[in-house]
Short mmCIF file of C-alpha atoms and ligand atoms in Angstrom, two decimals:
data_model
loop_
_atom_site.label_atom_id
_atom_site.label_comp_id
_atom_site.label_asym_id
_atom_site.label_seq_id
_atom_site.Cartn_x
_atom_site.Cartn_y
_atom_site.Cartn_z
CA MET A 20 -8.12 14.34 -0.89
CA HIS A 21 -10.60 12.21 -0.80
CA ASP A 22 -12.66 11.24 2.65
CA ALA A 23 -12.98 7.23 3.78
CA LEU A 24 -16.83 7.24 4.29
CA PRO A 25 -18.23 4.02 6.77
CA GLU A 26 -18.69 1.67 3.88
CA LYS A 27 -15.23 1.52 2.61
CA THR A 28 -13.60 2.20 5.90
CA ALA A 29 -13.52 -1.63 6.78
CA LEU A 30 -12.28 -2.60 4.00
CA TRP A 31 -9.18 -0.49 4.41
CA ARG A 32 -8.53 -1.27 7.55
CA ALA A 33 -8.43 -5.54 6.02
CA LEU A 34 -6.91 -4.57 3.59
CA GLU A 35 -4.22 -2.36 5.97
CA GLN A 36 -3.96 -5.21 8.22
CA GLY A 37 -3.48 -7.81 6.34
CA ILE A 38 0.17 -5.66 4.66
CA GLN A 39 1.01 -5.37 7.93
CA SER A 40 0.75 -8.85 9.90
CA ILE A 41 2.70 -9.87 6.71
CA LEU A 42 5.63 -6.99 7.10
CA LEU A 43 5.36 -8.67 10.93
CA GLY A 44 6.03 -11.85 9.86
CA TYR A 45 9.19 -10.90 7.64
CA GLY A 46 10.90 -8.95 10.49
CA TYR A 47 10.06 -5.17 9.24
CA GLU A 48 9.44 -3.16 12.53
CA GLU A 49 7.47 0.06 11.65
CA LEU A 50 8.35 3.68 11.49
CA ARG A 51 6.67 6.68 11.73
CA LEU A 52 7.23 9.51 10.25
CA PRO A 53 6.10 13.18 9.95
CA ILE A 54 4.38 14.25 7.27
CA LEU A 55 6.00 17.54 7.04
CA GLU A 56 9.11 17.30 5.97
CA LYS A 57 11.71 20.39 5.26
CA THR A 58 11.35 20.89 1.23
CA GLU A 59 15.38 20.27 0.59
CA LEU A 60 14.96 17.48 1.72
CA PHE A 61 12.51 16.13 -1.23
CA ALA A 62 14.44 18.13 -3.27
CA ARG A 63 18.34 16.64 -2.16
CA SER A 64 16.73 12.97 -2.72
CA LEU A 65 14.68 12.73 -5.45
CA GLY A 66 16.26 14.38 -7.70
CA GLU A 67 15.55 18.67 -8.92
CA THR A 68 14.35 17.44 -12.03
CA THR A 69 12.44 14.52 -11.49
CA ASP A 70 8.33 15.14 -11.63
CA ILE A 71 7.94 15.43 -8.03
CA VAL A 72 10.43 17.96 -7.21
CA ALA A 73 9.54 20.15 -10.51
CA LYS A 74 5.33 19.96 -10.64
CA GLU A 75 3.88 17.73 -7.84
CA MET A 76 5.23 18.91 -4.70
CA TYR A 77 2.57 20.67 -1.73
CA SER A 78 5.48 23.02 -0.78
CA PHE A 79 4.81 26.25 1.46
CA LEU A 80 7.05 28.43 4.07
CA ASP A 81 5.86 28.42 7.41
CA ARG A 82 5.80 31.27 10.40
CA ASN A 83 9.45 31.67 10.47
CA ASN A 84 9.70 31.58 6.53
CA GLU A 85 11.38 27.32 7.06
CA GLY A 86 10.07 25.82 3.63
CA LEU A 87 7.93 22.96 4.14
CA THR A 88 6.76 20.44 2.41
CA LEU A 89 3.92 17.88 2.34
CA ARG A 90 5.83 14.49 2.11
CA PRO A 91 5.14 13.16 -1.24
CA GLU A 92 6.51 9.53 -0.55
CA GLY A 93 8.63 8.25 1.81
CA THR A 94 11.82 6.83 1.47
CA ALA A 95 13.38 10.49 1.61
CA GLY A 96 11.66 10.88 5.48
CA ALA A 97 12.51 6.86 6.10
CA VAL A 98 16.41 8.33 5.36
CA ARG A 99 16.23 11.31 7.49
CA ALA A 100 14.57 9.68 10.26
CA GLY A 101 17.70 6.65 9.99
CA LEU A 102 20.28 9.65 9.76
CA GLU A 103 18.46 11.11 12.53
CA HIS A 104 18.42 8.20 15.36
CA GLY A 105 22.10 6.74 14.06
CA LEU A 106 19.32 2.76 13.12
CA PHE A 107 22.05 2.78 10.45
CA HIS A 108 24.55 1.82 12.28
CA GLN A 109 23.56 -0.83 13.95
CA GLY A 110 23.97 -3.05 11.04
CA PRO A 111 20.94 -4.18 9.06
CA ARG A 112 17.42 -2.54 9.64
CA ARG A 113 13.99 -3.86 7.92
CA LEU A 114 11.57 -0.86 8.30
CA TRP A 115 7.98 -0.43 7.05
CA TYR A 116 5.67 3.06 7.07
CA GLY A 117 2.36 3.71 6.08
CA GLY A 118 0.26 6.83 5.86
CA PRO A 119 -1.09 9.41 3.94
CA MET A 120 1.33 10.74 0.71
CA PHE A 121 0.74 14.31 -1.38
CA ARG A 122 1.61 15.05 -4.95
CA TYR A 123 -0.05 18.20 -6.74
CA GLU A 124 -1.11 16.01 -10.16
CA ARG A 125 -4.47 15.61 -12.31
CA PRO A 126 -6.87 14.09 -10.07
CA GLN A 127 -8.15 10.66 -12.35
CA GLN A 128 -9.17 7.90 -11.92
CA GLY A 129 -6.23 5.94 -9.32
CA ARG A 130 -4.71 9.45 -9.45
CA LEU A 131 -5.67 11.67 -6.39
CA ARG A 132 -4.02 14.44 -4.76
CA GLN A 133 -3.28 12.60 -1.12
CA PHE A 134 -3.27 8.72 -1.42
CA HIS A 135 -1.81 6.74 0.49
CA GLN A 136 0.95 3.86 0.50
CA ILE A 137 2.44 1.22 2.40
CA GLY A 138 6.37 0.82 2.01
CA ALA A 139 8.97 -1.92 3.06
CA GLU A 140 13.22 -0.74 2.59
CA ALA A 141 15.53 -2.54 3.73
CA TYR A 142 19.13 -1.16 4.85
CA GLY A 143 22.27 -2.42 5.01
CA LEU A 144 21.93 -5.71 3.15
CA GLU A 145 23.52 -5.30 -0.66
CA GLY A 146 23.18 -8.90 -1.71
CA PRO A 147 20.55 -9.90 -4.21
CA ASP A 148 18.64 -12.20 -1.91
CA ILE A 149 16.96 -8.96 -0.31
CA ASP A 150 15.31 -7.73 -3.33
CA ALA A 151 14.68 -11.44 -3.83
CA GLU A 152 12.70 -10.97 0.25
CA LEU A 153 10.93 -8.07 -1.04
CA ILE A 154 9.16 -9.79 -3.93
CA LEU A 155 8.60 -12.48 -2.26
CA LEU A 156 6.34 -10.90 0.62
CA CYS A 157 4.34 -8.27 -1.92
CA ALA A 158 3.60 -11.65 -3.32
CA ARG A 159 2.51 -13.20 -0.50
CA CYS A 160 0.55 -9.99 0.69
CA TRP A 161 -1.19 -9.90 -3.08
CA ARG A 162 -2.37 -14.10 -2.61
CA ALA A 163 -3.27 -13.28 0.80
CA LEU A 164 -5.56 -10.65 -0.24
CA GLY A 165 -7.10 -12.88 -2.73
CA LEU A 166 -5.69 -10.65 -5.49
CA ALA A 167 -5.00 -12.60 -9.05
CA ASP A 168 -4.01 -10.50 -11.96
CA ILE A 169 -1.45 -9.07 -10.91
CA ARG A 170 1.96 -9.09 -12.77
CA LEU A 171 5.49 -8.56 -11.78
CA GLU A 172 8.31 -6.47 -14.05
CA LEU A 173 11.80 -6.55 -13.56
CA ASN A 174 14.65 -4.46 -14.80
CA THR A 175 18.57 -3.15 -14.21
CA LEU A 176 19.62 0.17 -13.95
CA GLY A 177 23.38 -1.07 -13.18
CA THR A 178 25.73 0.07 -10.78
CA ALA A 179 26.32 3.87 -10.24
CA ALA A 180 29.10 3.66 -13.51
CA VAL A 181 26.69 1.43 -15.85
CA ARG A 182 23.97 4.20 -15.61
CA LYS A 183 26.98 7.79 -16.00
CA ARG A 184 27.73 5.64 -19.15
CA TYR A 185 24.46 4.53 -20.60
CA ARG A 186 23.69 7.77 -20.31
CA ARG A 187 25.63 8.84 -22.75
CA VAL A 188 24.54 6.50 -25.50
CA LEU A 189 21.11 7.58 -25.19
CA VAL A 190 21.89 11.49 -25.04
CA GLU A 191 23.34 10.52 -28.12
CA TYR A 192 20.38 8.67 -29.48
CA PHE A 193 17.69 10.73 -28.67
CA SER A 194 19.84 13.73 -29.84
CA ASP A 195 19.85 12.38 -33.72
CA HIS A 196 16.43 12.29 -32.88
CA LEU A 197 15.59 15.56 -31.45
CA ARG A 198 12.85 16.18 -34.09
CA GLN A 199 10.60 13.00 -32.68
CA LEU A 200 11.11 14.20 -28.74
CA ASP A 201 7.79 15.77 -27.35
CA GLU A 202 8.24 18.78 -25.17
CA ASP A 203 9.04 17.24 -21.88
CA SER A 204 11.76 14.85 -23.33
CA HIS A 205 13.27 18.28 -24.51
CA ARG A 206 13.33 19.06 -21.05
CA ARG A 207 15.01 15.97 -19.76
CA LEU A 208 17.35 15.60 -22.40
CA ALA A 209 19.27 18.13 -20.10
CA HIS A 210 18.82 16.50 -17.43
CA ASN A 211 17.44 13.19 -16.64
CA PRO A 212 16.98 11.51 -19.97
CA LEU A 213 16.24 7.95 -19.03
CA ARG A 214 13.84 9.24 -17.22
CA ILE A 215 12.11 9.78 -21.53
CA LEU A 216 12.57 5.97 -21.95
CA ASP A 217 9.09 6.14 -18.84
CA SER A 218 7.48 8.18 -21.27
CA LYS A 219 3.70 7.16 -22.06
CA ASN A 220 2.73 9.20 -24.50
CA PRO A 221 1.77 7.31 -27.57
CA ALA A 222 3.23 9.34 -30.26
CA MET A 223 7.44 8.46 -28.91
CA GLN A 224 6.93 4.51 -28.73
CA ALA A 225 8.51 3.36 -32.18
CA LEU A 226 11.08 5.94 -30.84
CA LEU A 227 11.73 4.60 -27.64
CA ALA A 228 11.25 0.94 -28.52
CA ALA A 229 13.64 1.44 -30.47
CA ALA A 230 16.31 3.32 -28.54
CA PRO A 231 19.33 1.48 -26.82
CA ALA A 232 18.35 -1.02 -24.10
CA LEU A 233 20.39 -0.27 -21.39
CA THR A 234 20.87 -4.84 -20.87
CA ASP A 235 22.94 -4.14 -23.45
CA HIS A 236 25.88 -2.12 -21.43
CA LEU A 237 25.77 -4.13 -17.74
CA ASP A 238 28.70 -4.58 -16.03
CA GLU A 239 30.30 -7.60 -14.67
CA GLU A 240 28.79 -6.10 -11.09
CA SER A 241 25.53 -5.37 -12.97
CA THR A 242 24.84 -8.82 -14.84
CA GLU A 243 25.22 -10.97 -11.78
CA HIS A 244 22.88 -9.35 -9.39
CA PHE A 245 19.99 -8.85 -11.76
CA ALA A 246 21.78 -13.13 -12.16
CA GLY A 247 21.13 -13.82 -8.74
CA LEU A 248 18.16 -12.04 -8.39
CA LYS A 249 16.41 -13.87 -11.39
CA SER A 250 17.73 -17.68 -10.25
CA MET A 251 15.97 -16.84 -6.69
CA LEU A 252 12.40 -15.56 -8.03
CA ASP A 253 12.28 -18.48 -10.72
CA GLY A 254 13.37 -20.45 -7.37
CA ALA A 255 10.26 -19.37 -5.43
CA ASN A 256 8.37 -19.96 -8.76
CA ILE A 257 7.69 -16.22 -8.91
CA PRO A 258 6.59 -15.29 -13.00
CA TYR A 259 8.03 -12.00 -13.97
CA ARG A 260 8.28 -10.22 -17.31
CA LEU A 261 12.21 -8.30 -18.04
CA ASN A 262 10.93 -4.80 -19.00
CA PRO A 263 14.27 -3.64 -20.02
CA ARG A 264 12.25 0.17 -20.52
CA LEU A 265 11.37 0.40 -16.38
CA VAL A 266 13.29 2.90 -15.13
CA ARG A 267 11.12 4.20 -12.17
CA GLY A 268 10.69 7.88 -11.72
CA LEU A 269 13.01 8.85 -9.11
CA ASP A 270 16.48 9.26 -9.52
CA TYR A 271 18.15 7.71 -7.21
CA TYR A 272 17.67 4.39 -7.94
CA ASN A 273 20.13 1.73 -9.53
CA LYS A 274 20.64 -2.45 -10.10
CA THR A 275 17.18 -3.61 -9.68
CA VAL A 276 14.23 -2.36 -10.05
CA PHE A 277 10.25 -3.62 -10.16
CA GLU A 278 6.84 -2.49 -10.24
CA TRP A 279 3.68 -5.00 -9.85
CA ILE A 280 0.95 -3.95 -12.17
CA THR A 281 -2.69 -4.88 -13.04
CA ASP A 282 -4.70 -4.55 -15.98
CA ALA A 283 -7.45 -4.71 -14.62
CA LEU A 284 -7.03 -0.81 -13.40
CA GLY A 285 -7.42 0.60 -16.87
CA ALA A 286 -4.28 3.36 -17.20
CA GLN A 287 -2.52 3.51 -13.78
CA GLY A 288 -1.85 0.23 -13.14
CA THR A 289 0.67 0.05 -11.20
CA VAL A 290 0.18 -1.72 -7.50
CA CYS A 291 3.57 -1.26 -6.31
CA ALA A 292 6.93 -0.25 -7.53
CA GLY A 293 10.55 -0.88 -6.16
CA GLY A 294 13.76 -0.98 -6.38
CA ARG A 295 17.44 -0.18 -5.15
CA TYR A 296 18.69 3.45 -3.94
CA ASP A 297 22.38 2.00 -2.83
CA GLY A 298 23.64 5.59 -2.94
CA LEU A 299 21.50 7.06 -0.86
CA VAL A 300 22.32 7.24 2.65
CA GLU A 301 25.50 8.55 1.83
CA HIS A 302 24.51 11.10 -0.46
CA PHE A 303 22.72 12.70 3.17
CA GLY A 304 26.04 12.52 4.72
CA GLY A 305 25.50 8.95 6.11
CA PRO A 306 27.37 5.58 6.34
CA ALA A 307 27.89 3.44 3.08
CA THR A 308 24.35 2.03 3.47
CA PRO A 309 23.11 -0.36 0.61
CA ALA A 310 19.07 0.35 1.09
CA VAL A 311 16.52 -1.71 -1.27
CA GLY A 312 12.69 -1.12 -0.97
CA PHE A 313 9.21 -0.58 -2.11
CA ALA A 314 6.26 0.91 -1.92
CA ILE A 315 2.47 -0.46 -2.47
CA GLY A 316 -0.26 2.68 -4.11
CA LEU A 317 -3.27 1.54 -1.32
CA GLU A 318 -6.24 3.03 -3.19
CA ARG A 319 -5.28 1.55 -6.41
CA LEU A 320 -5.07 -1.64 -4.06
CA LEU A 321 -7.59 -1.59 -2.78
CA GLU A 322 -9.55 -0.91 -6.13
CA LEU A 323 -9.18 -4.06 -7.07
CA PHE A 324 -9.00 -5.23 -2.86
CA ALA A 325 -13.17 -4.81 -2.73
CA ARG A 326 -13.63 -6.45 -6.39
CA SER A 327 -11.66 -9.71 -4.60
CA ALA A 328 -13.63 -12.36 -2.58
CA ALA A 329 -11.65 -12.05 0.41
CA GLY A 330 -11.95 -8.02 -0.19
CA GLY A 331 -15.79 -8.88 1.31
CA GLY A 332 -15.00 -6.27 3.83
CA GLU A 333 -17.99 -7.69 5.97
CA THR A 334 -18.98 -5.27 8.24
CA LYS A 335 -22.83 -6.19 9.16
CA PRO A 336 -23.33 -7.20 12.62
CA HIS A 337 -23.98 -11.49 13.58
CA VAL A 338 -26.31 -10.35 15.96
CA TYR A 339 -28.56 -7.48 16.80
CA PHE A 340 -29.56 -7.37 20.64
CA ILE A 341 -33.33 -6.38 20.98
CA VAL A 342 -34.23 -5.90 24.05
CA ALA A 343 -36.96 -4.42 25.90
CA GLY A 344 -37.30 -2.83 29.76
CA ALA A 345 -34.85 -0.98 32.31
CA ALA A 346 -33.51 -4.59 34.06
CA ALA A 347 -33.51 -6.11 30.92
CA LYS A 348 -30.75 -3.77 29.47
CA ALA A 349 -28.51 -4.24 32.54
CA ALA A 350 -28.78 -7.70 31.95
CA ALA A 351 -28.26 -7.41 28.11
CA ILE A 352 -25.09 -5.38 28.22
CA THR A 353 -23.58 -7.72 30.81
CA LEU A 354 -24.69 -10.63 28.39
CA ALA A 355 -22.93 -8.85 25.76
CA GLU A 356 -19.23 -8.53 27.09
CA ALA A 357 -20.03 -12.14 28.39
CA LEU A 358 -20.16 -13.44 24.24
CA ARG A 359 -17.28 -10.69 23.80
CA ASP A 360 -14.92 -11.77 25.97
CA GLN A 361 -16.05 -15.00 24.63
CA MET A 362 -16.03 -14.92 20.31
CA PRO A 363 -13.81 -11.79 20.25
CA ARG A 364 -14.44 -11.47 16.12
CA LEU A 365 -18.12 -11.44 17.27
CA ARG A 366 -19.62 -8.02 15.82
CA LEU A 367 -23.42 -7.24 17.48
CA THR A 368 -24.84 -4.75 17.92
CA MET A 369 -26.81 -3.44 20.69
CA HIS A 370 -30.51 -1.64 20.40
CA CYS A 371 -29.98 1.47 22.07
CA GLY A 372 -32.99 4.37 23.43
CA ALA A 373 -36.40 2.69 23.40
CA GLY A 374 -38.55 1.01 20.63
CA SER A 375 -40.86 -1.17 20.50
CA PHE A 376 -40.36 -4.98 19.67
CA LYS A 377 -41.70 -4.62 16.69
CA SER A 378 -39.75 -1.30 15.52
CA GLN A 379 -36.87 -3.63 16.69
CA PHE A 380 -36.32 -6.02 15.08
CA LYS A 381 -37.07 -3.68 11.94
CA LYS A 382 -34.53 -2.35 12.99
CA ALA A 383 -32.22 -6.42 13.44
CA ASP A 384 -33.61 -6.64 9.72
CA ARG A 385 -31.96 -3.64 8.71
CA SER A 386 -28.53 -3.74 9.56
CA GLY A 387 -28.35 -7.37 8.35
CA ALA A 388 -27.56 -8.86 11.25
CA ASP A 389 -27.69 -12.69 10.40
CA PHE A 390 -29.36 -13.43 14.06
CA ALA A 391 -31.21 -12.20 16.84
CA LEU A 392 -31.33 -12.03 20.79
CA ILE A 393 -34.24 -11.25 22.39
CA LEU A 394 -34.53 -9.97 26.32
CA GLY A 395 -37.64 -9.20 26.50
CA GLU A 396 -39.45 -9.34 30.48
CA ALA A 397 -40.76 -12.71 29.79
CA GLU A 398 -36.96 -14.04 29.34
CA MET A 399 -35.67 -12.25 32.55
CA GLU A 400 -37.88 -14.05 34.81
CA ASN A 401 -37.00 -17.35 33.62
CA LYS A 402 -33.16 -16.59 32.41
CA THR A 403 -33.63 -17.41 29.16
CA ILE A 404 -32.74 -15.44 25.78
CA GLY A 405 -35.03 -15.54 22.60
CA LEU A 406 -32.55 -16.59 19.88
CA LYS A 407 -34.15 -15.63 16.25
CA ALA A 408 -32.22 -16.63 13.12
CA LEU A 409 -33.23 -13.50 10.39
CA ARG A 410 -31.70 -15.02 7.09
CA GLU A 411 -33.58 -18.00 7.23
CA ASP A 412 -36.75 -18.93 8.13
CA ALA A 413 -36.62 -20.85 11.32
CA GLN A 414 -38.39 -20.66 14.77
CA GLN A 415 -36.88 -18.70 17.71
CA GLU A 416 -35.19 -20.87 20.20
CA GLN A 417 -35.04 -20.44 24.00
CA LEU A 418 -31.66 -20.74 25.01
CA ILE A 419 -29.92 -20.41 29.15
CA TRP A 420 -27.64 -18.02 29.57
CA SER A 421 -24.83 -20.21 30.06
CA GLU A 422 -25.27 -21.97 27.12
CA LEU A 423 -25.06 -19.17 24.39
CA ALA A 424 -22.01 -18.79 23.49
CA GLN A 425 -21.27 -22.06 22.62
CA VAL A 426 -24.80 -22.28 20.12
CA LEU A 427 -23.57 -18.71 18.71
CA SER A 428 -20.00 -20.41 17.68
CA ARG A 429 -21.79 -23.26 16.14
CA LYS A 430 -23.86 -21.37 14.20
CA ILE A 431 -21.40 -18.37 13.10
CA GLU A 432 -18.73 -18.89 10.62
CA PHE A 433 -15.68 -15.99 11.26
P1 ATP B 504 3.39 6.84 -11.62
O1 ATP B 504 4.53 7.28 -12.94
O2 ATP B 504 1.93 6.23 -12.13
O3 ATP B 504 3.50 8.44 -11.98
P2 ATP B 504 4.86 6.87 -9.34
O4 ATP B 504 6.16 6.71 -10.31
O5 ATP B 504 5.04 8.26 -9.22
O6 ATP B 504 3.45 6.81 -9.96
P3 ATP B 504 6.13 6.17 -6.83
O7 ATP B 504 6.32 7.59 -6.88
O8 ATP B 504 6.81 4.96 -7.44
O9 ATP B 504 4.56 5.92 -8.38
O10 ATP B 504 4.30 5.50 -6.10
C1 ATP B 504 4.59 4.62 -5.45
C2 ATP B 504 3.26 3.50 -5.76
O11 ATP B 504 2.24 4.63 -4.75
C3 ATP B 504 2.68 4.36 -7.53
O12 ATP B 504 3.08 2.85 -8.05
C4 ATP B 504 0.99 4.37 -6.91
O13 ATP B 504 -0.05 2.96 -6.57
C5 ATP B 504 0.88 4.70 -5.78
N1 ATP B 504 0.75 6.49 -6.36
C6 ATP B 504 1.88 7.07 -6.92
N2 ATP B 504 1.02 8.63 -7.36
C7 ATP B 504 -0.22 8.23 -6.95
C8 ATP B 504 -1.79 9.29 -6.61
N3 ATP B 504 -1.21 10.69 -6.90
N4 ATP B 504 -2.33 8.29 -6.47
C9 ATP B 504 -2.58 7.17 -5.95
N5 ATP B 504 -1.47 6.37 -6.39
C10 ATP B 504 -0.86 6.90 -6.32
MG1 MG B 505 3.82 9.66 -10.09
#
């Protein structure tokens, strides 16, 4: 579980705000959910045999012996909240959530025990148009954040009936090759054979490559939905790679599944994963409510963002304000507040405390600011202010107070 230190938090903020403003633009509304839920909620929604429930949850008994779990993902809580507050009875809802998630995994690059997601979910819409919208929304996020080289992989798991039939075919295939299955896969064969396809074990790859593909077992409804999605993505010029082995880790998916993947981060390359879970709301006793969503892994995305030009995450002040004397300090605060009113994106650091001009100039230089403003006794007397460029060889200018904002606006690029 990591601390985010000041040199990273500006980047975090820029990343989160970039995504959130796009969600807003597509009409998604924010849900703020508790970090703890009852343990049974995850067991019931994710499936007892999924990696998360079987071995990754932070679960404990509270003082009343109630089983609670630090949320490992957001969809279960969103469905719980939606049912509790009747959100699914009022027609389609577009929702998003964000925040920390907890999984007891082996920590490594791109895999943490506390990590952060932003997830979007659309409830009550069954057509492929909303699947396409969510994918387009992601693509727009990557573009807005200046992230290239994130590719889309796409698959369909078909309807529940298709999955059931395919499951039988798959169990038959793996049972014929029992000796080639690793231990994990043996365990999965009984409960969750589709997950075997997701195995990363190199020794099993040949076996998996030769396994029957679900795409050969689709029914008309699944095929039509998938064809609809593909043609909308084609129309929007969103390239994708069909990956028949993309199954996702959770039990509740059907029809569309997708992942956005980068090669730039090594083994943990999936920055966003999503799909359809039409049966989940009903599974929890709610009205039949088709649903589709995705979750972005923010740590992995941040890593890419930090390397991109857009992710400069600039925190250095534009202006460092140098002040000498008590009267000048009062005037400086008033001037700085007026500048902040007129230039909302200005980053201005006020020198606080004592210090000679010389030591203040040193601090200004170390702050990385592009400009120093200087207000001393002489300036106070004739109501002027000094402006000195710190990163180039230039003479100090003396400005009158009323022209300060205008001059700075010309010099500073936001
Ligand atoms: P994986 O196969 O990598 O374990 P997953 O299927 O468990 O992924 P999801 O539950 O779909 O992942 O979560 C969505 C996204 O959240 C992932 O694609 C990834 O970007 C991010 N994520 C998941 N687990 C972690 C983790 N332990 N640390 C950091 N990011 C994570
Ligand atoms: Mg996982």
